[in-house]
Amino acid sequence: MKDLTPAPNTLDPIEIASRDEIEALQLDRMKWSLAHAYENVPHYKAAFDAAGIHPDDLISLSDLAKFPFTTKQDLRANYPFGMFAVPRDQVKRIHASSGTTGQPTVVGYTENDLSHWGQVVARSLRAAGMTPGDLLHNAYGYGLFTGGLGIHLGADALELTTIPISGGMTPRQVRLIEDFKPKGITVTPSYALSILDEFTAQGLDPRASSLEVGIFGAEPWTNAMRREIEQAFDMHAVDIYGLSEVIGPGVSMECVETKDGLHIWEDHFFPEIIDPNTGEPVAEGEMGELVFTSLTKEAFPIIRYRTRDLTRLLPGTARTMRRMEKVTGRSDDMIILRGVNVFPTQIEECLMATHGLAPHFQIELSKPDRMDQMRVLCEANDQNTDRAHAAQALAAQIKQTIGITVTVDVADAGQVARSQGKAVRIVDRR
Ligand code: DLL
């Protein structure tokens, strides 16, 4: 793999500014953001008043903990445009979550918001090793989902050449990678695996492709999956994180030279980690739920938003901005199996450590006789795999590392549902 470390003089100065400088900027911006939300969004005025707190009470960054949280329910209750802080005609773009679990969450952006979004995504793409003029194959979905259009904005800001292919039509994805020879690909890790299968199906060697870096996000994935993808494509695999409520992709990004967690673009998004049960901030470096406050957003300011994503904060390395550890999973995706907490990423790690299995999997939960049961459906990675043996090995690996008893079924290649965007890891039949 080529060294893609960006030249230091190409970074935004704030990415490597001193902590004092970053925190001074954050404090100024946080004061503005709290006042902006309070004065322009009835929900925030009511919530702050009810908590007996006013934006003027913020003297230091730690005072933020006195302000109330914002939850997905708050956004739903204000559907569609009730959380906007500017007149509707100043909103230049609307995005929304898919709404598969209820009412969609609607977010908006002013011209300035779009410009900032472009800047943080450009920073992220540069941290992945992309430089002006490089060709980017953007396979995140275009539309209301923030992935496709968010990456596109950043690619424009970094002056890349973008192939806006979006998700789906996998044979065509492979053909265009072969014909156009992009340097980078932006895609969910699970869809990258579908593209990988298609390379093999077409008799092509993915390691011989032009790809030098894959920028993967929108769903949890493990370091074991990173090794698998890097090995299969002979390219770097880096993690990009974000959520529509905070802006979309580009909230935090892993640097290609360190691959040690994701630097949060702290000049725009202020992170906190709380205990999901008590709502109290945890000690520095402890695991908990990630909470974000936007510092510059005009159309849709967001104050102490509970992401439900579980991670921990770490000091900066390649940048002075703090890092978040790779997201283990969402609290909503945590399975409690006979008292043991399990995340799909843990199953992924076990799968990757088991010989003879492909990286595709789905978890099925059922309750045949009042006891919860988990079945892991996966696939053999070639015809010669002894499937019964591989199933036994994975079940043993899961028992040993997670401590739960599961049933494993190893199916024929192609039997596990493939994703074209975010993978559906859990099928709950209880
Ligand atoms: O998934 C934004 C995005 C697009 C990020 C493309 C990266 C690349 P939403 O659809 O609102 O936005 O979903 C946000 O997806 O709260 C996490 O649970 C999960 N997620 C996003 N990125 C990662 C990641 C986009 N790198 C939700 N690792 C978030 C783990 C991620 N989970």
Coordinates of C-alpha atoms and ligand atoms in Angstrom, one line a residue:
M1 CA 0.0 0.0 0.0
K2 CA 1.2 3.5 -0.9
D3 CA 2.0 6.1 1.8
L4 CA -0.9 8.5 1.5
T5 CA 0.0 10.8 4.4
P6 CA -1.1 14.3 3.5
A7 CA 1.5 17.1 3.4
P8 CA 1.4 19.1 6.7
N9 CA 1.1 22.4 4.8
T10 CA -2.2 21.2 3.2
L11 CA -4.0 20.9 6.6
D12 CA -6.4 23.6 7.9
P13 CA -4.3 25.4 10.6
I14 CA -7.0 24.7 13.2
E15 CA -6.6 20.9 12.8
I16 CA -3.2 21.1 14.4
A17 CA -3.7 24.3 16.6
S18 CA -3.0 24.2 20.3
R19 CA -5.7 22.9 22.7
D20 CA -6.0 26.4 24.2
E21 CA -6.7 27.8 20.8
I22 CA -9.2 25.1 20.0
E23 CA -11.0 25.5 23.3
A24 CA -11.1 29.3 23.1
L25 CA -12.8 29.0 19.7
Q26 CA -15.2 26.4 21.0
L27 CA -16.3 28.6 23.9
D28 CA -17.0 31.6 21.6
R29 CA -18.9 29.4 19.2
M30 CA -20.8 27.5 21.9
K31 CA -22.1 30.8 23.4
W32 CA -23.3 31.8 20.0
S33 CA -24.9 28.4 19.2
L34 CA -26.8 28.2 22.6
A35 CA -28.1 31.8 22.2
H36 CA -29.0 31.1 18.5
A37 CA -31.0 28.0 19.4
Y38 CA -32.7 29.6 22.4
E39 CA -33.8 32.7 20.5
N40 CA -35.0 31.0 17.4
V41 CA -36.3 27.6 18.2
P42 CA -39.3 27.4 20.5
H43 CA -38.3 23.9 21.6
Y44 CA -35.0 25.0 23.0
K45 CA -36.4 28.1 24.7
A46 CA -39.0 25.9 26.4
A47 CA -36.5 23.1 27.3
F48 CA -33.9 25.6 28.7
D49 CA -36.5 27.5 30.7
A50 CA -37.9 24.3 32.1
A51 CA -34.3 23.3 33.2
G52 CA -33.9 26.8 34.7
I53 CA -30.8 27.5 32.5
H54 CA -30.1 30.4 30.2
P55 CA -27.4 30.7 27.4
D56 CA -25.8 33.5 29.5
D57 CA -25.1 30.9 32.2
L58 CA -22.4 29.3 30.0
I59 CA -19.1 30.7 31.3
S60 CA -16.8 27.7 30.6
L61 CA -17.1 24.7 28.3
S62 CA -18.0 22.4 31.2
D63 CA -21.1 24.5 31.9
L64 CA -22.6 22.8 28.9
A65 CA -23.5 19.8 31.1
K66 CA -26.1 22.0 32.8
F67 CA -28.2 22.2 29.6
P68 CA -30.9 19.7 28.7
F69 CA -30.3 16.9 26.2
T70 CA -32.0 16.7 22.9
T71 CA -33.3 13.3 21.7
K72 CA -34.7 11.8 18.6
Q73 CA -38.2 12.1 20.2
D74 CA -37.8 15.9 20.4
L75 CA -37.0 16.0 16.7
R76 CA -40.0 13.8 15.9
A77 CA -42.3 16.0 18.0
N78 CA -41.2 19.0 15.9
Y79 CA -41.6 17.3 12.6
P80 CA -41.1 18.5 9.9
F81 CA -39.5 22.0 10.3
G82 CA -40.1 22.9 13.9
M83 CA -36.4 22.7 14.9
F84 CA -35.3 25.1 12.2
A85 CA -33.7 28.3 13.5
V86 CA -33.9 30.4 10.3
P87 CA -36.9 31.3 8.1
R88 CA -37.8 28.5 5.8
D89 CA -36.7 30.3 2.7
Q90 CA -33.1 30.6 4.0
V91 CA -32.9 26.8 4.2
K92 CA -31.1 25.7 1.0
R93 CA -31.1 22.0 1.5
I94 CA -33.2 19.4 3.4
H95 CA -32.1 15.9 4.3
A96 CA -34.0 13.2 6.3
S97 CA -33.4 9.9 7.9
S98 CA -35.1 6.9 6.3
G99 CA -37.8 6.7 9.0
T100 CA -37.8 2.9 9.0
T101 CA -38.3 3.0 12.7
G102 CA -41.0 5.7 12.7
Q103 CA -41.3 9.3 11.5
P104 CA -38.3 10.5 9.6
T105 CA -36.0 13.0 11.2
V106 CA -35.8 16.2 9.0
V107 CA -32.7 18.4 9.0
G108 CA -31.9 21.6 7.1
Y109 CA -28.9 23.6 6.0
T110 CA -28.3 27.3 5.1
E111 CA -25.8 28.3 2.5
N112 CA -23.2 28.7 5.3
D113 CA -24.0 25.3 6.7
L114 CA -23.5 23.7 3.3
S115 CA -20.2 25.5 3.0
H116 CA -19.0 24.3 6.5
W117 CA -20.2 20.8 5.7
G118 CA -18.1 20.9 2.5
Q119 CA -15.1 22.0 4.5
V120 CA -15.3 19.2 7.1
V121 CA -15.9 16.6 4.5
A122 CA -13.0 18.0 2.4
R123 CA -10.8 17.7 5.5
S124 CA -12.0 14.1 6.0
L125 CA -11.2 13.1 2.4
R126 CA -7.8 14.8 2.7
A127 CA -7.1 12.9 6.0
A128 CA -7.8 9.7 4.0
G129 CA -5.1 10.7 1.5
M130 CA -7.1 12.3 -1.3
T131 CA -5.6 15.3 -3.0
P132 CA -7.0 17.8 -5.5
G133 CA -7.5 16.3 -8.9
D134 CA -7.8 12.7 -7.6
L135 CA -10.7 10.6 -8.8
L136 CA -13.4 9.5 -6.3
H137 CA -15.9 6.8 -6.8
N138 CA -18.8 7.8 -4.5
A139 CA -21.0 4.8 -3.8
Y140 CA -22.9 6.2 -0.9
G141 CA -26.6 6.7 -1.7
Y142 CA -27.7 10.0 -3.2
G143 CA -31.0 11.5 -2.0
L144 CA -32.4 12.3 1.4
F145 CA -29.7 10.2 3.0
T146 CA -26.7 12.5 3.8
G147 CA -24.0 10.1 2.6
G148 CA -23.9 10.6 -1.2
L149 CA -24.5 14.4 -1.4
G150 CA -22.5 15.1 1.8
I151 CA -19.4 13.4 0.4
H152 CA -20.0 15.1 -2.9
L153 CA -19.9 18.5 -1.3
G154 CA -16.6 17.7 0.3
A155 CA -15.2 16.2 -2.9
D156 CA -16.1 19.5 -4.7
A157 CA -14.5 21.6 -1.9
L158 CA -11.3 19.5 -2.1
E159 CA -11.4 19.8 -6.0
L160 CA -11.6 16.1 -6.6
T161 CA -13.1 14.5 -9.7
T162 CA -16.3 12.8 -8.5
I163 CA -18.1 9.8 -9.9
P164 CA -21.6 10.2 -8.4
I165 CA -22.5 6.5 -8.9
S166 CA -24.6 6.2 -5.7
G167 CA -25.4 2.7 -4.3
G168 CA -26.7 -0.3 -6.3
M169 CA -26.2 -1.9 -9.7
T170 CA -23.1 -3.7 -8.4
P171 CA -21.8 -5.1 -11.8
R172 CA -21.7 -1.5 -13.0
Q173 CA -19.8 -0.4 -9.9
V174 CA -17.1 -2.9 -10.8
R175 CA -17.1 -1.9 -14.5
L176 CA -16.6 1.8 -13.7
I177 CA -13.9 1.1 -11.2
E178 CA -12.1 -1.0 -13.8
D179 CA -12.7 1.6 -16.6
F180 CA -12.3 5.0 -14.8
K181 CA -9.6 3.9 -12.4
P182 CA -10.5 5.9 -9.3
K183 CA -8.0 6.3 -6.5
G184 CA -10.6 6.4 -3.7
I185 CA -14.0 4.8 -3.0
T186 CA -16.6 6.1 -0.5
V187 CA -19.1 3.4 0.5
T188 CA -20.5 1.5 3.4
P189 CA -18.2 -1.4 4.5
S190 CA -21.0 -3.9 4.0
Y191 CA -21.6 -2.7 0.4
A192 CA -17.8 -2.8 -0.2
L193 CA -18.0 -6.5 0.5
S194 CA -20.8 -6.9 -2.2
I195 CA -18.5 -5.0 -4.6
L196 CA -15.7 -7.3 -3.6
D197 CA -17.8 -10.4 -4.4
E198 CA -18.7 -9.0 -7.8
F199 CA -15.0 -8.5 -8.7
T200 CA -14.5 -12.2 -8.0
A201 CA -17.7 -13.1 -9.9
Q202 CA -16.4 -11.3 -12.9
G203 CA -13.1 -13.1 -12.7
L204 CA -11.2 -9.8 -11.8
D205 CA -8.5 -9.4 -9.2
P206 CA -9.5 -6.7 -6.8
R207 CA -5.9 -6.3 -5.7
A208 CA -5.0 -5.2 -9.2
S209 CA -7.6 -2.4 -9.2
S210 CA -6.7 1.2 -9.1
L211 CA -8.1 1.8 -5.6
E212 CA -5.7 3.1 -3.1
V213 CA -8.1 4.0 -0.3
G214 CA -11.6 3.1 0.9
I215 CA -13.5 5.6 3.1
F216 CA -16.0 3.5 5.0
G217 CA -18.7 4.6 7.4
A218 CA -22.5 5.0 8.0
E219 CA -22.5 1.7 10.0
P220 CA -20.2 0.0 12.6
W221 CA -17.3 -2.1 11.4
T222 CA -14.4 -3.6 13.1
N223 CA -10.6 -3.6 12.8
A224 CA -10.9 -7.2 11.8
M225 CA -13.0 -6.1 8.9
R226 CA -10.5 -3.4 8.1
R227 CA -7.7 -6.1 7.7
E228 CA -10.0 -8.2 5.6
I229 CA -10.8 -5.3 3.2
E230 CA -7.3 -3.9 3.1
Q231 CA -5.9 -7.4 2.2
A232 CA -8.6 -8.1 -0.4
F233 CA -8.2 -4.8 -2.3
D234 CA -4.6 -4.0 -1.4
M235 CA -5.7 -0.5 -0.3
H236 CA -6.0 1.5 2.9
A237 CA -9.4 1.3 4.7
V238 CA -10.3 4.3 6.9
D239 CA -13.3 5.2 9.0
I240 CA -15.6 8.1 8.5
Y241 CA -18.4 8.9 11.0
G242 CA -21.3 11.2 11.1
L243 CA -25.1 11.5 11.5
S244 CA -27.7 13.6 9.8
E245 CA -28.8 15.3 13.1
V246 CA -25.3 16.7 13.6
I247 CA -24.6 17.4 9.8
G248 CA -24.0 14.0 8.0
P249 CA -20.7 12.4 7.1
G250 CA -17.7 14.4 8.2
V251 CA -18.3 14.8 11.9
S252 CA -15.1 12.8 12.6
M253 CA -12.5 11.0 10.5
E254 CA -9.7 8.6 10.9
C255 CA -6.3 9.7 9.5
V256 CA -4.7 7.3 6.9
E257 CA -1.3 7.7 8.5
T258 CA -2.4 6.5 12.0
K259 CA -5.7 4.6 11.7
D260 CA -6.1 4.9 15.4
G261 CA -9.6 6.2 15.9
L262 CA -11.5 9.2 14.5
H263 CA -10.5 12.8 15.0
I264 CA -13.6 14.9 15.7
W265 CA -13.7 18.2 13.8
E266 CA -14.0 20.0 17.2
D267 CA -14.2 23.5 15.7
H268 CA -17.7 22.6 14.5
F269 CA -18.9 19.8 16.7
F270 CA -18.4 19.6 20.5
P271 CA -18.4 16.0 21.9
E272 CA -19.3 14.7 25.3
I273 CA -19.5 11.2 26.6
I274 CA -22.3 10.4 29.2
D275 CA -23.4 7.4 31.1
P276 CA -26.5 6.4 29.1
N277 CA -28.4 5.4 32.2
T278 CA -27.8 8.4 34.4
G279 CA -27.0 11.1 31.8
E280 CA -24.0 12.2 33.8
P281 CA -20.6 12.9 32.1
V282 CA -18.2 9.9 32.5
A283 CA -14.6 10.2 33.6
E284 CA -12.2 11.1 30.8
G285 CA -11.4 8.1 28.5
E286 CA -14.4 6.1 29.8
M287 CA -16.8 4.4 27.5
G288 CA -20.3 5.8 27.2
E289 CA -22.9 7.4 24.9
L290 CA -21.7 10.1 22.5
V291 CA -23.4 13.5 22.7
F292 CA -22.9 16.3 20.3
T293 CA -23.5 20.1 20.3
S294 CA -23.1 21.9 17.0
L295 CA -21.0 25.1 17.2
T296 CA -21.7 26.8 13.9
K297 CA -24.9 25.4 12.4
E298 CA -27.5 28.0 11.5
A299 CA -30.5 26.2 10.1
F300 CA -30.6 23.3 12.5
P301 CA -28.6 24.0 15.6
I302 CA -28.4 20.9 17.8
I303 CA -27.7 21.1 21.5
R304 CA -26.5 18.0 23.5
Y305 CA -27.9 15.5 21.0
R306 CA -27.9 11.9 22.3
T307 CA -26.6 9.9 19.4
R308 CA -27.0 6.5 21.1
D309 CA -23.6 5.6 19.7
L310 CA -21.2 4.0 22.2
T311 CA -17.5 5.0 22.2
R312 CA -14.9 6.8 24.3
L313 CA -12.9 10.0 23.8
L314 CA -9.1 9.9 23.4
P315 CA -6.5 12.7 23.1
G316 CA -5.3 13.8 19.6
T317 CA -2.5 12.1 17.7
A318 CA -2.1 13.0 14.0
R319 CA -4.2 16.1 14.7
T320 CA -4.6 18.0 18.0
M321 CA -8.4 17.5 17.8
R322 CA -9.6 14.7 20.1
R323 CA -10.4 11.3 18.8
M324 CA -13.3 9.0 19.3
E325 CA -12.7 5.3 19.3
K326 CA -14.3 3.3 16.5
V327 CA -18.0 3.0 17.4
T328 CA -18.8 -0.4 18.9
G329 CA -22.4 0.0 18.1
R330 CA -25.6 1.8 19.0
S331 CA -27.3 1.3 22.3
D332 CA -30.5 0.4 20.2
D333 CA -28.5 -2.4 18.5
M334 CA -27.3 -3.9 21.7
I335 CA -28.8 -7.4 22.2
I336 CA -29.3 -8.6 25.7
L337 CA -29.1 -12.4 25.4
R338 CA -29.9 -14.2 28.6
G339 CA -28.3 -11.3 30.6
V340 CA -25.2 -10.8 28.4
N341 CA -24.9 -7.6 26.4
V342 CA -23.9 -8.4 22.8
F343 CA -23.2 -6.1 19.8
P344 CA -23.2 -7.2 16.2
T345 CA -19.6 -6.0 15.9
Q346 CA -18.5 -8.6 18.5
I347 CA -20.0 -11.3 16.3
E348 CA -18.2 -9.8 13.3
E349 CA -14.9 -10.1 15.2
C350 CA -15.5 -13.7 16.0
L351 CA -16.5 -14.4 12.4
M352 CA -13.3 -12.8 11.1
A353 CA -11.3 -15.0 13.4
T354 CA -12.8 -18.2 12.1
H355 CA -11.3 -20.0 9.2
G356 CA -13.3 -20.8 6.1
L357 CA -16.1 -18.2 6.5
A358 CA -16.9 -15.2 4.3
P359 CA -17.4 -11.8 6.0
H360 CA -21.2 -11.7 5.4
F361 CA -23.5 -12.4 8.4
Q362 CA -26.9 -11.8 9.9
I363 CA -28.1 -12.4 13.4
E364 CA -31.6 -13.8 14.0
L365 CA -33.2 -13.6 17.4
S366 CA -36.1 -15.8 18.4
K367 CA -37.8 -17.0 21.5
P368 CA -39.0 -20.6 20.9
D369 CA -39.6 -21.5 24.6
R370 CA -39.5 -18.3 26.6
M371 CA -35.7 -18.3 26.3
D372 CA -34.0 -15.9 23.9
Q373 CA -32.0 -17.6 21.2
M374 CA -29.5 -16.3 18.7
R375 CA -28.8 -17.8 15.4
V376 CA -25.9 -16.5 13.3
L377 CA -26.3 -17.0 9.6
C378 CA -23.1 -16.8 7.6
E379 CA -21.5 -18.2 4.5
A380 CA -18.6 -20.5 3.5
N381 CA -15.8 -18.6 1.7
D382 CA -15.3 -21.5 -0.7
Q383 CA -16.8 -24.7 -1.9
N384 CA -14.2 -26.8 0.0
T385 CA -15.0 -25.4 3.4
D386 CA -16.2 -28.1 5.8
R387 CA -19.4 -26.3 6.8
A388 CA -20.3 -28.3 9.9
H389 CA -16.8 -27.8 11.2
A390 CA -16.7 -24.1 10.4
A391 CA -20.1 -23.6 12.2
Q392 CA -18.8 -25.5 15.2
A393 CA -15.6 -23.4 15.2
L394 CA -17.6 -20.1 15.1
A395 CA -20.0 -21.2 17.9
A396 CA -17.0 -22.1 20.0
Q397 CA -15.2 -18.8 19.3
I398 CA -18.4 -16.9 20.3
K399 CA -18.8 -18.9 23.4
Q400 CA -15.2 -18.4 24.4
T401 CA -15.0 -14.6 23.7
I402 CA -18.5 -13.3 24.4
G403 CA -19.7 -16.1 26.7
I404 CA -23.0 -16.9 24.9
T405 CA -24.3 -20.1 23.3
V406 CA -25.6 -19.6 19.8
T407 CA -26.6 -21.7 16.8
V408 CA -24.5 -21.1 13.7
D409 CA -25.7 -22.0 10.2
V410 CA -23.2 -21.8 7.3
A411 CA -25.1 -21.4 4.1
D412 CA -24.0 -21.4 0.4
A413 CA -22.4 -18.3 -1.0
G414 CA -25.0 -15.6 -1.7
Q415 CA -27.5 -16.8 0.9
V416 CA -27.0 -14.0 3.4
A417 CA -28.9 -10.8 2.4
R418 CA -26.6 -8.3 0.8
S419 CA -26.7 -4.6 1.5
Q420 CA -26.5 -1.7 -1.0
G421 CA -26.1 0.8 1.9
K422 CA -26.4 0.1 5.6
A423 CA -26.4 -3.6 6.4
V424 CA -29.3 -5.1 8.4
R425 CA -27.5 -7.1 11.0
I426 CA -30.3 -8.1 13.3
V427 CA -33.6 -9.9 12.3
D428 CA -35.7 -10.0 15.5
R429 CA -38.3 -12.7 15.4
R430 CA -39.2 -12.6 19.1
Ligands
DLL1 O1 -24.9 7.5 8.2 C1 -23.9 9.7 7.8 C2 -22.8 9.1 7.1 C3 -22.8 8.8 5.8 C4 -21.6 8.8 7.9 C5 -21.7 8.3 5.1 C6 -20.5 8.2 7.2 C7 -20.6 8.0 5.9 P1 -27.4 8.7 9.4 O2 -28.1 7.9 8.3 O3 -28.1 9.7 10.1 O4 -26.1 9.3 8.9 O5 -26.9 7.6 10.5 C8 -26.1 7.9 11.6 O6 -25.0 5.8 11.6 O7 -25.5 7.6 14.6 C9 -24.2 5.7 13.8 O8 -25.0 4.9 14.5 C10 -24.0 5.2 12.4 N1 -22.7 5.5 11.9 C11 -22.4 6.5 11.0 N2 -21.0 6.4 10.7 C12 -20.5 5.4 11.5 C13 -19.2 4.8 11.6 C14 -25.0 8.7 8.3 N3 -18.2 5.2 11.0 C15 -25.8 6.7 12.4 N4 -19.1 3.8 12.5 C16 -24.8 7.1 13.5 C17 -20.2 3.3 13.2 C18 -21.6 4.8 12.2 N5 -21.4 3.8 13.0

